[in-house]
Tab-separated table of N, CA and C in Angstrom:
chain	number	residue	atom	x	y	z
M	30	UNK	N	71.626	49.950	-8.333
M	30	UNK	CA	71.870	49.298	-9.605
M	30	UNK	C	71.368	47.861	-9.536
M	31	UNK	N	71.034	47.708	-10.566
M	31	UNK	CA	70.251	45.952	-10.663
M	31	UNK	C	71.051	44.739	-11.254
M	32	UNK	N	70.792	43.730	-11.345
M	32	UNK	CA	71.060	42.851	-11.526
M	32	UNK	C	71.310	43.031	-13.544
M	33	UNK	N	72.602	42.614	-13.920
M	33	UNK	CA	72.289	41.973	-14.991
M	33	UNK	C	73.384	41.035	-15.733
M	34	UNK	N	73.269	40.847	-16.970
M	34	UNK	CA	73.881	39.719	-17.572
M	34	UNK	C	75.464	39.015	-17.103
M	35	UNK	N	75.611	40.091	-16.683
M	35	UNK	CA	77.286	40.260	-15.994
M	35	UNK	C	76.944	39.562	-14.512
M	36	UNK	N	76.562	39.885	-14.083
M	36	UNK	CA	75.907	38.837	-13.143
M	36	UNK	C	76.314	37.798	-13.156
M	37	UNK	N	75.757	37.408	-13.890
M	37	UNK	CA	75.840	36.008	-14.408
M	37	UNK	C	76.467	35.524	-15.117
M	38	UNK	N	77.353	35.946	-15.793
M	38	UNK	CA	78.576	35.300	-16.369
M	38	UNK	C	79.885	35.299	-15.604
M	39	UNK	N	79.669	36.272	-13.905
M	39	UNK	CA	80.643	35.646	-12.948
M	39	UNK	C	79.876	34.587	-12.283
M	40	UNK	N	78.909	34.265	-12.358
M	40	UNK	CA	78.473	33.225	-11.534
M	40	UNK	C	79.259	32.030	-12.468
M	41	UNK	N	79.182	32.181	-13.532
M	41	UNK	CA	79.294	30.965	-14.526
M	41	UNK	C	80.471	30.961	-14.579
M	42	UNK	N	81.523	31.426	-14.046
M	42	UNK	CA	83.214	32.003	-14.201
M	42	UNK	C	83.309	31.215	-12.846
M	43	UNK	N	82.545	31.549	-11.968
M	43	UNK	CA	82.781	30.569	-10.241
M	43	UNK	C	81.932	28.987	-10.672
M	44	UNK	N	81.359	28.827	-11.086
M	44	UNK	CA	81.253	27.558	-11.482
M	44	UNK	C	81.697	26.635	-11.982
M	45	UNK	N	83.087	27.549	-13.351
M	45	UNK	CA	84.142	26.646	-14.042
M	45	UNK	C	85.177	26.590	-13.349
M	46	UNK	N	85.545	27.726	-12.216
M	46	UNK	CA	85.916	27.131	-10.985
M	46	UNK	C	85.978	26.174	-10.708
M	47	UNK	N	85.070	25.933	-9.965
M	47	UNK	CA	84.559	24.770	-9.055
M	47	UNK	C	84.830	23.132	-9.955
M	48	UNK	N	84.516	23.352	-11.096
M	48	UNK	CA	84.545	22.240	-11.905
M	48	UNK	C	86.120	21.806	-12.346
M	49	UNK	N	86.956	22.859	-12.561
M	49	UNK	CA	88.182	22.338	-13.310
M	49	UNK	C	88.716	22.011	-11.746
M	50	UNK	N	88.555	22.832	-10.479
M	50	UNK	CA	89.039	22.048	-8.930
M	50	UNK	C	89.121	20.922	-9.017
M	51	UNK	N	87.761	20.272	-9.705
M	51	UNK	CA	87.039	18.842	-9.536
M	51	UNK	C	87.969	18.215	-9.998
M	52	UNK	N	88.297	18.728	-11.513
M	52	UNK	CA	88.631	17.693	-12.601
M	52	UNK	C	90.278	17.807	-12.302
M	53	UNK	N	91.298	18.960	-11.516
M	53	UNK	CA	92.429	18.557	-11.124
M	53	UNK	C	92.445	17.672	-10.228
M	54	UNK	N	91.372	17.759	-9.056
M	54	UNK	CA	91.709	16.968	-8.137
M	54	UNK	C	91.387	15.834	-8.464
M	55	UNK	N	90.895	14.972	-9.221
M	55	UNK	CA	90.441	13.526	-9.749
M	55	UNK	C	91.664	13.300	-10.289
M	56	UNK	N	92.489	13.963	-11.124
M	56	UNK	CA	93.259	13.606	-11.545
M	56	UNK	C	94.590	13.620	-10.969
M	57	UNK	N	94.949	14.161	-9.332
M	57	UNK	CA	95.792	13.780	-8.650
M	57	UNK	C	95.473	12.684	-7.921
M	58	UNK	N	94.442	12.511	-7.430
M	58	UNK	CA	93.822	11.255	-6.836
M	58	UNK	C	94.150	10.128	-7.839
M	59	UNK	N	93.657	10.149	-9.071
M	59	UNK	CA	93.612	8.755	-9.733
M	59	UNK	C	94.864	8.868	-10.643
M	60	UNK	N	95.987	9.496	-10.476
M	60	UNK	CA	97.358	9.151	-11.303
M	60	UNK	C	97.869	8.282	-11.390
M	61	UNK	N	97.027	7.599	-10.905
M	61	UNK	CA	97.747	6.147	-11.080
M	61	UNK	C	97.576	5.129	-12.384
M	62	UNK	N	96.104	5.916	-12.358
M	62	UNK	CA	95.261	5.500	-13.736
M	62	UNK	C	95.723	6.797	-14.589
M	63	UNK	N	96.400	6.243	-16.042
M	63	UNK	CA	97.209	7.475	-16.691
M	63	UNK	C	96.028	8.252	-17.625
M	64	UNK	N	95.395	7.244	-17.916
M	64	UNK	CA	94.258	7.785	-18.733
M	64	UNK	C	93.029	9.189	-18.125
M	65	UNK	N	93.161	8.566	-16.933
M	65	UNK	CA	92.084	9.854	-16.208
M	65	UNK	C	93.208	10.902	-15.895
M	66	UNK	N	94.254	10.701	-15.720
M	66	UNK	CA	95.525	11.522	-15.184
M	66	UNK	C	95.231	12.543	-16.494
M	67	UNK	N	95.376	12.048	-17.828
M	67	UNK	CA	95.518	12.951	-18.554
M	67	UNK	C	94.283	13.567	-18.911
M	68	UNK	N	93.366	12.756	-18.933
M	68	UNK	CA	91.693	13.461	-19.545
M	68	UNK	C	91.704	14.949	-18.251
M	69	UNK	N	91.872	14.538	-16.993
M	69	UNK	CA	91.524	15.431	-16.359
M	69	UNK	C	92.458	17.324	-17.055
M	70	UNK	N	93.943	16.520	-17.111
M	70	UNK	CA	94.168	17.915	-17.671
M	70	UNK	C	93.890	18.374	-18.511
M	71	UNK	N	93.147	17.817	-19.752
M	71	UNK	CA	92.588	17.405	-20.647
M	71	UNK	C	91.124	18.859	-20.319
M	72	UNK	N	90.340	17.986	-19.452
M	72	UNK	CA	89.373	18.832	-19.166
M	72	UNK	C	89.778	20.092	-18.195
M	73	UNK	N	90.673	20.108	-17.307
M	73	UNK	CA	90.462	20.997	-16.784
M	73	UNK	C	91.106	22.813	-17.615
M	74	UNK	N	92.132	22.239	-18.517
M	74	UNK	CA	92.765	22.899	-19.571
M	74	UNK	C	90.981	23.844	-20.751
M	75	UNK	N	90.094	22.470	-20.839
M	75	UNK	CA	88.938	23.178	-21.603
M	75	UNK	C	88.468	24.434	-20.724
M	76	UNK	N	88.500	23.798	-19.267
M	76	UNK	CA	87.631	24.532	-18.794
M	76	UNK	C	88.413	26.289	-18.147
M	77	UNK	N	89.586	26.218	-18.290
M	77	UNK	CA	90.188	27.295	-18.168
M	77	UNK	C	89.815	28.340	-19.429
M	78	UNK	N	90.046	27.363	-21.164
M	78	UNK	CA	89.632	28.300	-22.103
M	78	UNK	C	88.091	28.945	-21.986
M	79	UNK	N	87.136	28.058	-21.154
M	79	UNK	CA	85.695	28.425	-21.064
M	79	UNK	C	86.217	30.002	-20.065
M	80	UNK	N	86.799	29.344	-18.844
M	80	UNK	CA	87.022	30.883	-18.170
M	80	UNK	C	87.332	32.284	-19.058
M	81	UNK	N	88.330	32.032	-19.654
M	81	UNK	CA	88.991	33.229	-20.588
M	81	UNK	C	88.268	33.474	-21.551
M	82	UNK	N	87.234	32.777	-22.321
M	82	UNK	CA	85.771	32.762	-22.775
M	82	UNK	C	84.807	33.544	-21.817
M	83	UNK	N	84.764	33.387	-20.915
M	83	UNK	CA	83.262	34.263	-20.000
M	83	UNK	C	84.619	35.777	-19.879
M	84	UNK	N	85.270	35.711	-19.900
M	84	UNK	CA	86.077	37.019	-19.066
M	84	UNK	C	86.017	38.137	-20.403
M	85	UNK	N	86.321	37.167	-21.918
M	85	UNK	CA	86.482	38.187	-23.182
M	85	UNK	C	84.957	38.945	-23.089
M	86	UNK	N	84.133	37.896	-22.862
M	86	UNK	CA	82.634	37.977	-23.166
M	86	UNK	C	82.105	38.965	-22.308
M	87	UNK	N	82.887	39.352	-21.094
M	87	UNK	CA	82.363	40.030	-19.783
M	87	UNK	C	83.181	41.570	-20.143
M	88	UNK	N	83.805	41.652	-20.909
M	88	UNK	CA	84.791	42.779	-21.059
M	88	UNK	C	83.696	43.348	-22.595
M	89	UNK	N	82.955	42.328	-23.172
M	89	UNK	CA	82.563	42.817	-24.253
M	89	UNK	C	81.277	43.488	-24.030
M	90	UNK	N	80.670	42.476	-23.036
M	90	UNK	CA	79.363	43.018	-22.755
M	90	UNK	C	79.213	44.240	-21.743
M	91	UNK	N	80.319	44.293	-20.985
M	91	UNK	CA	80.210	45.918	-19.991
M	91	UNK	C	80.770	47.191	-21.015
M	92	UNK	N	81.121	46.631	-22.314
M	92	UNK	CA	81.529	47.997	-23.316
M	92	UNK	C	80.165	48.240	-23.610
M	93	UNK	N	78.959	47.374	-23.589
M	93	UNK	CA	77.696	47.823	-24.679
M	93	UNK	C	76.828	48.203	-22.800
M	94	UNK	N	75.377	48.331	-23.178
M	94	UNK	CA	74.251	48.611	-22.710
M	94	UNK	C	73.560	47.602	-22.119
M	95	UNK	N	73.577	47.077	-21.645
M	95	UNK	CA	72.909	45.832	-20.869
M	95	UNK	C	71.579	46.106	-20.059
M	96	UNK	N	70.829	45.417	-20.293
M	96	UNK	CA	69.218	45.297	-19.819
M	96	UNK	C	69.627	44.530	-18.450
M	97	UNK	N	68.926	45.476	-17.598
M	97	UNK	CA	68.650	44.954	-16.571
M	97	UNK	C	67.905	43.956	-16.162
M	98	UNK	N	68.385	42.710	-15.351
M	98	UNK	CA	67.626	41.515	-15.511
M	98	UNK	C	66.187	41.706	-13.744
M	99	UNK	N	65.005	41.539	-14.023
M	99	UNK	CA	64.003	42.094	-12.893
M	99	UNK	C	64.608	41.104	-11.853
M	100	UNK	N	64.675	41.674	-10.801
M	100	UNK	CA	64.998	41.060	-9.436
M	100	UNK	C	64.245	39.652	-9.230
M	101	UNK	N	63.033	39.714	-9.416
M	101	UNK	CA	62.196	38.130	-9.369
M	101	UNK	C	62.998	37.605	-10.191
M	102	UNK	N	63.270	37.580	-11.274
M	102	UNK	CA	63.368	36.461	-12.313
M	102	UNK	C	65.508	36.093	-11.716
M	103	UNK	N	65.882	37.584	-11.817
M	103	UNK	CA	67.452	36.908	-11.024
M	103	UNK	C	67.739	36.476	-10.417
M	104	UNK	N	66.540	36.290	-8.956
M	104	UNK	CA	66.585	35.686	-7.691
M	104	UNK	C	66.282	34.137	-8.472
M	105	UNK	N	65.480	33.548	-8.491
M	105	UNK	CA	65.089	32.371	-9.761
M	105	UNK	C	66.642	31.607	-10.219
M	106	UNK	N	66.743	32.711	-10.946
M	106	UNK	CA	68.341	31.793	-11.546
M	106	UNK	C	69.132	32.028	-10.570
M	107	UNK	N	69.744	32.622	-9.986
M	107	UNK	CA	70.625	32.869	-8.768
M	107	UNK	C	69.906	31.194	-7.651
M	108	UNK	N	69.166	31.311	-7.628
M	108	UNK	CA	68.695	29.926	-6.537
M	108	UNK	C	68.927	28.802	-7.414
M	109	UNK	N	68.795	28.491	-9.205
M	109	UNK	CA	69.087	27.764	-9.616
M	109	UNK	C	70.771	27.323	-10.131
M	110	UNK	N	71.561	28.636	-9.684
M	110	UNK	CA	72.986	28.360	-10.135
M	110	UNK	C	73.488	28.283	-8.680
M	111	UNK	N	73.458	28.545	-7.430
M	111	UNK	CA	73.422	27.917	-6.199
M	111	UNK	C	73.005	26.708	-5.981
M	112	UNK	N	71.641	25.836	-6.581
M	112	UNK	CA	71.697	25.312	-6.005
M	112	UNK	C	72.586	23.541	-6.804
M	113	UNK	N	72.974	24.153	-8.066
M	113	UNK	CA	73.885	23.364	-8.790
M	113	UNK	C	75.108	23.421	-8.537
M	114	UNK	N	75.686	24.391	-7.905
M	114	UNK	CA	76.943	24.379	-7.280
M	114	UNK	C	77.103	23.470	-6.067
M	115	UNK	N	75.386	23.419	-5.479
M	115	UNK	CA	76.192	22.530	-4.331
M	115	UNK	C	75.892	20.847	-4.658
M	116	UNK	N	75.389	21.009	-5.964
M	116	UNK	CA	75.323	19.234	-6.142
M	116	UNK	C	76.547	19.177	-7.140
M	117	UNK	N	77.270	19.809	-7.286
M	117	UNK	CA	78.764	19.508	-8.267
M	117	UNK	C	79.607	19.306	-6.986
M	118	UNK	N	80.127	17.811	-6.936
M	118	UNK	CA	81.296	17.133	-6.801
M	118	UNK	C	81.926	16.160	-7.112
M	119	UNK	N	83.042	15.963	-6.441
M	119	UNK	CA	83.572	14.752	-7.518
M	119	UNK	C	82.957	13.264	-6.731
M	120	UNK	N	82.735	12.335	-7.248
M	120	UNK	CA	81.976	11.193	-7.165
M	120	UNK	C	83.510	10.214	-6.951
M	121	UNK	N	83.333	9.160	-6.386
M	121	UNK	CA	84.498	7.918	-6.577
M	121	UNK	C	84.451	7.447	-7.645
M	122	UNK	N	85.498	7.847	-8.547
M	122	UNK	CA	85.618	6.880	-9.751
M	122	UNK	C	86.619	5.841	-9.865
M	123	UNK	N	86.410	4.934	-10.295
M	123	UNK	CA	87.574	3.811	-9.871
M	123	UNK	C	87.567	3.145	-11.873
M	124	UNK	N	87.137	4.032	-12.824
M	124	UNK	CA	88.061	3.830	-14.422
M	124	UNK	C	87.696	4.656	-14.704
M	125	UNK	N	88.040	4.371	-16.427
M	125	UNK	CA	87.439	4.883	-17.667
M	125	UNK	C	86.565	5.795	-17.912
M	126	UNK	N	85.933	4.630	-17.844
M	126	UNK	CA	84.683	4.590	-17.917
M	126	UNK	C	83.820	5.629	-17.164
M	127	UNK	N	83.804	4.852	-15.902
M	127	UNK	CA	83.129	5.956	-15.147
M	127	UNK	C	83.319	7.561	-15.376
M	128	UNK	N	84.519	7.677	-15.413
M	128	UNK	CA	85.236	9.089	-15.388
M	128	UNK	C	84.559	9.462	-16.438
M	129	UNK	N	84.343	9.319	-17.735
M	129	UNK	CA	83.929	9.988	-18.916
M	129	UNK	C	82.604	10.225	-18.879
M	130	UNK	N	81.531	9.036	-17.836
M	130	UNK	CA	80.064	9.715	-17.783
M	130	UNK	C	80.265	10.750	-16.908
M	131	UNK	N	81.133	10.742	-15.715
M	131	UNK	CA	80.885	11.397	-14.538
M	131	UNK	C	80.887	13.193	-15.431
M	132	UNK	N	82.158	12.944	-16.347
M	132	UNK	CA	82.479	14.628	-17.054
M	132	UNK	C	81.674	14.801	-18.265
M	133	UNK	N	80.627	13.932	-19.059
M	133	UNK	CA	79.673	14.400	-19.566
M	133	UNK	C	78.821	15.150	-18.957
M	134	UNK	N	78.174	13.770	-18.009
M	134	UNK	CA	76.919	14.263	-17.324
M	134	UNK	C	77.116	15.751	-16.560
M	135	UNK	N	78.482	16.089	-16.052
M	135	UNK	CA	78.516	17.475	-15.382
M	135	UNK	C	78.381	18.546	-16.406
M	136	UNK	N	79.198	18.476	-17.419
M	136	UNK	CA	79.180	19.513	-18.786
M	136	UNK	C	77.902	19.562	-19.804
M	137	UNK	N	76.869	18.206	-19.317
M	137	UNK	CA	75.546	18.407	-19.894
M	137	UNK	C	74.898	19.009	-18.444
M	138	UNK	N	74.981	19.015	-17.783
M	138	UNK	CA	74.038	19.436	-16.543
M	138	UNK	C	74.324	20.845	-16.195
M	139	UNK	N	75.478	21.226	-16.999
M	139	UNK	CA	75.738	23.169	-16.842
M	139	UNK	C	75.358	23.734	-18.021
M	140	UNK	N	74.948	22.920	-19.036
M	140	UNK	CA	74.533	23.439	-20.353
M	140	UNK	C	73.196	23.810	-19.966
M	141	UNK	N	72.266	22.558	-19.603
M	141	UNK	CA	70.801	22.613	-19.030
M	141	UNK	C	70.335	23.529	-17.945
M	142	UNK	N	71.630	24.182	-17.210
M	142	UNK	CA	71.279	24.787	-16.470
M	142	UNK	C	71.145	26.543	-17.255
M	143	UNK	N	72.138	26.719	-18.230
M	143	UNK	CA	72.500	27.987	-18.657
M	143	UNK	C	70.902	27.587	-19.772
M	144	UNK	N	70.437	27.176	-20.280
M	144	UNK	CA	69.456	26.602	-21.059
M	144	UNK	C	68.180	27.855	-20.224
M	145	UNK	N	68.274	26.815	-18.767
M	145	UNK	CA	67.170	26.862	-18.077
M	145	UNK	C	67.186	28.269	-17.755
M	146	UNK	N	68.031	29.282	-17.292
M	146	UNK	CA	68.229	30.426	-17.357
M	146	UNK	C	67.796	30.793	-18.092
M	147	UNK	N	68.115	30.874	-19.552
M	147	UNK	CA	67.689	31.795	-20.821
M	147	UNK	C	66.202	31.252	-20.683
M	148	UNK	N	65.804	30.381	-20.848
M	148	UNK	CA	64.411	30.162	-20.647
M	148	UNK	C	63.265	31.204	-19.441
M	149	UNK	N	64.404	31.583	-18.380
M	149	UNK	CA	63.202	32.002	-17.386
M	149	UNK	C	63.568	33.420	-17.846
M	150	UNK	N	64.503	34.094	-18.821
M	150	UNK	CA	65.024	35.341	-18.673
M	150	UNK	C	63.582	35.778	-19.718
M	151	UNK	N	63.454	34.878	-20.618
M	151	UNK	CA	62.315	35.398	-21.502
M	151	UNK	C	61.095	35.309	-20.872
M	152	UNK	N	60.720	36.394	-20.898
M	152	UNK	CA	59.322	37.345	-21.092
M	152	UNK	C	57.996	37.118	-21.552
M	153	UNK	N	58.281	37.806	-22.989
M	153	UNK	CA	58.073	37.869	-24.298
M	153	UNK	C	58.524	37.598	-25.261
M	154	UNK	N	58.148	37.351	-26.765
M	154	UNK	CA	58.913	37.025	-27.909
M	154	UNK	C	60.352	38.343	-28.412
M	155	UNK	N	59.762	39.813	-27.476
M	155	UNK	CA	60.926	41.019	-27.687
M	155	UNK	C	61.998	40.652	-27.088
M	156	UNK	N	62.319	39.528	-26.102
M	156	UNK	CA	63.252	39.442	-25.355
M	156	UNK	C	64.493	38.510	-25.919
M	157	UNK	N	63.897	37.848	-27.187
M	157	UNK	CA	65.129	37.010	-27.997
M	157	UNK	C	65.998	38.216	-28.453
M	158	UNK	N	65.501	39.899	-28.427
M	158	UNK	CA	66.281	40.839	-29.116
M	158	UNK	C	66.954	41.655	-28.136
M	159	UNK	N	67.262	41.411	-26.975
M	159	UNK	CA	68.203	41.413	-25.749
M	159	UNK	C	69.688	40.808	-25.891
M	160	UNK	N	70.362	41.979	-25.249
M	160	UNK	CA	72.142	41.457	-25.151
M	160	UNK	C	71.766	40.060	-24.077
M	161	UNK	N	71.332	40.586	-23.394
M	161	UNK	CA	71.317	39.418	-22.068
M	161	UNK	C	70.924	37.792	-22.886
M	162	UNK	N	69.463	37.676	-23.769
M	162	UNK	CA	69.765	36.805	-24.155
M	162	UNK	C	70.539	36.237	-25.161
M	163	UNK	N	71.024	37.102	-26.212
M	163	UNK	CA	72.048	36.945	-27.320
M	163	UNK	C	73.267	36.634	-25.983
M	164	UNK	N	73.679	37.007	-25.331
M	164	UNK	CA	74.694	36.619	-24.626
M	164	UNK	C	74.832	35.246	-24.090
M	165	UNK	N	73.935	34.726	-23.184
M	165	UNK	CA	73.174	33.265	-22.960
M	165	UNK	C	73.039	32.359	-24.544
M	166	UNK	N	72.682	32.534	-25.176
M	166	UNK	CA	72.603	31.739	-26.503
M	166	UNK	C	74.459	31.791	-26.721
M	167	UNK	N	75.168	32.953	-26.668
M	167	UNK	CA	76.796	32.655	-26.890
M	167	UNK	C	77.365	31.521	-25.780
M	168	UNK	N	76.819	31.656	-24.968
M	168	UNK	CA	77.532	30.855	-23.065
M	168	UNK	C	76.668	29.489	-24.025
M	169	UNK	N	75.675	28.737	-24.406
M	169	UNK	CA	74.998	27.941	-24.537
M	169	UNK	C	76.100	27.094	-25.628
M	170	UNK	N	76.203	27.475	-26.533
M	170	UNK	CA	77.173	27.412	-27.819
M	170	UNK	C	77.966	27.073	-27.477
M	171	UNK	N	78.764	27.509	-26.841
M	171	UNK	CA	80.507	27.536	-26.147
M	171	UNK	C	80.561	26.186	-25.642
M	172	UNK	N	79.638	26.396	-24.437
M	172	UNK	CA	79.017	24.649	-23.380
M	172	UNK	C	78.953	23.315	-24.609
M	173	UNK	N	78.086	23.386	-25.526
M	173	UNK	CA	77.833	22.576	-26.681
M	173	UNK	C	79.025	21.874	-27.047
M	174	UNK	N	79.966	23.031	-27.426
M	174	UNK	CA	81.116	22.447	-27.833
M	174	UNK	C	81.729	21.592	-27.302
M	175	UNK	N	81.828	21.616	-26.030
M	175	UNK	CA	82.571	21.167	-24.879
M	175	UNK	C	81.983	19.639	-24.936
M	176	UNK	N	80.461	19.652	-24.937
M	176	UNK	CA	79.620	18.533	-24.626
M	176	UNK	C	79.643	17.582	-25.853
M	177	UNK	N	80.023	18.509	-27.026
M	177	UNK	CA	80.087	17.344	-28.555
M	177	UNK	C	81.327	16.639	-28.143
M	178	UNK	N	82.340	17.267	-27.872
M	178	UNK	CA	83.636	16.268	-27.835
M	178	UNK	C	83.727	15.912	-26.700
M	179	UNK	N	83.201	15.300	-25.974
M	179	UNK	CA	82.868	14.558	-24.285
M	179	UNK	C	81.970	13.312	-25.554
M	180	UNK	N	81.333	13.610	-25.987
M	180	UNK	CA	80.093	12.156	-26.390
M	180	UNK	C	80.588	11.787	-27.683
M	181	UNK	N	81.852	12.534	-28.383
M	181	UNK	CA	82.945	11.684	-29.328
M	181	UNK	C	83.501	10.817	-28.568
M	182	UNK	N	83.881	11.204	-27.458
M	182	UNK	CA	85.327	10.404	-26.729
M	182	UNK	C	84.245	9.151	-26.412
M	183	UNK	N	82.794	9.342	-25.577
M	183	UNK	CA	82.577	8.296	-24.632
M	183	UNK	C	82.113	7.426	-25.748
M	184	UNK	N	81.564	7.807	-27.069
M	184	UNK	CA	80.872	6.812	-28.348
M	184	UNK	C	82.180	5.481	-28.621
């Protein structure tokens, strides 16, 4: 059996992982500062609904037919969602400030990455008419959201 979309929406399920880890542990570290204390639960609370988001989405997409994604092109994104996992950590933040670029720039840099995916998944122009990429355009959307109200807060 091959690789497909499901794939990759546990990769993206271990990635919001990794990220809400981040954003609890910043915010036991810096409780001292109340403001990051709370943004973090703040974010890490989003990023749980993103989880329960990839899990509805993963229950929806193993009910339908899914296109198998070609081994070249999964290996590709698989090396590109590895190798963003290992540049996600938490940085020293010592305010505000910092804290709010540090959780843009991560929630724009997983958008660009799910971006960059759908980008290598296409083919051809037949491939915008794929679950796999209608699925990626839903994960893209979701991310967006996340990233509009991150650049309300930091404006």
């Amino acid at each position: 059996m091959g690789y497909n979309v499901i794939d990759l929406i546990n990769k993206s399920i271990n990635i919001a992982i990794r990220k809400k880890d981040i954003y609890e542990s910043i915010g036991q570290i810096k409780c001292d500062i109340p403001f990051i204390e709370t943004m973090s639960k703040v974010l890490a609370k989003e990023i749980s609904n993103s989880i329960n988001y990839y899990e509805e989405l993963k229950s929806a997409v193993s009910e339908s037919n899914t296109e198998e994604i070609d081994f070249y092109i999964y290996d590709k994104m698989s090396f590109l969602i590895d190798e963003f996992n290992k540049k996600i950590c938490a940085t020293d933040i010592n305010n505000i400030k910092e804290y709010l670029k540090f959780s843009l720039n991560l929630e724009r840099d997983a958008k660009s990455l799910l971006m960059d995916i759908q980008g290598r998944f296409l083919r051809d122009a037949s491939d915008i008419n794929t679950k796999t990429y209608k699925t990626l355009s839903d994960m893209i959307i979701n991310k967006e959201k996340l990233v509009t109200s991150l650049e309300k807060i930091v404006k």
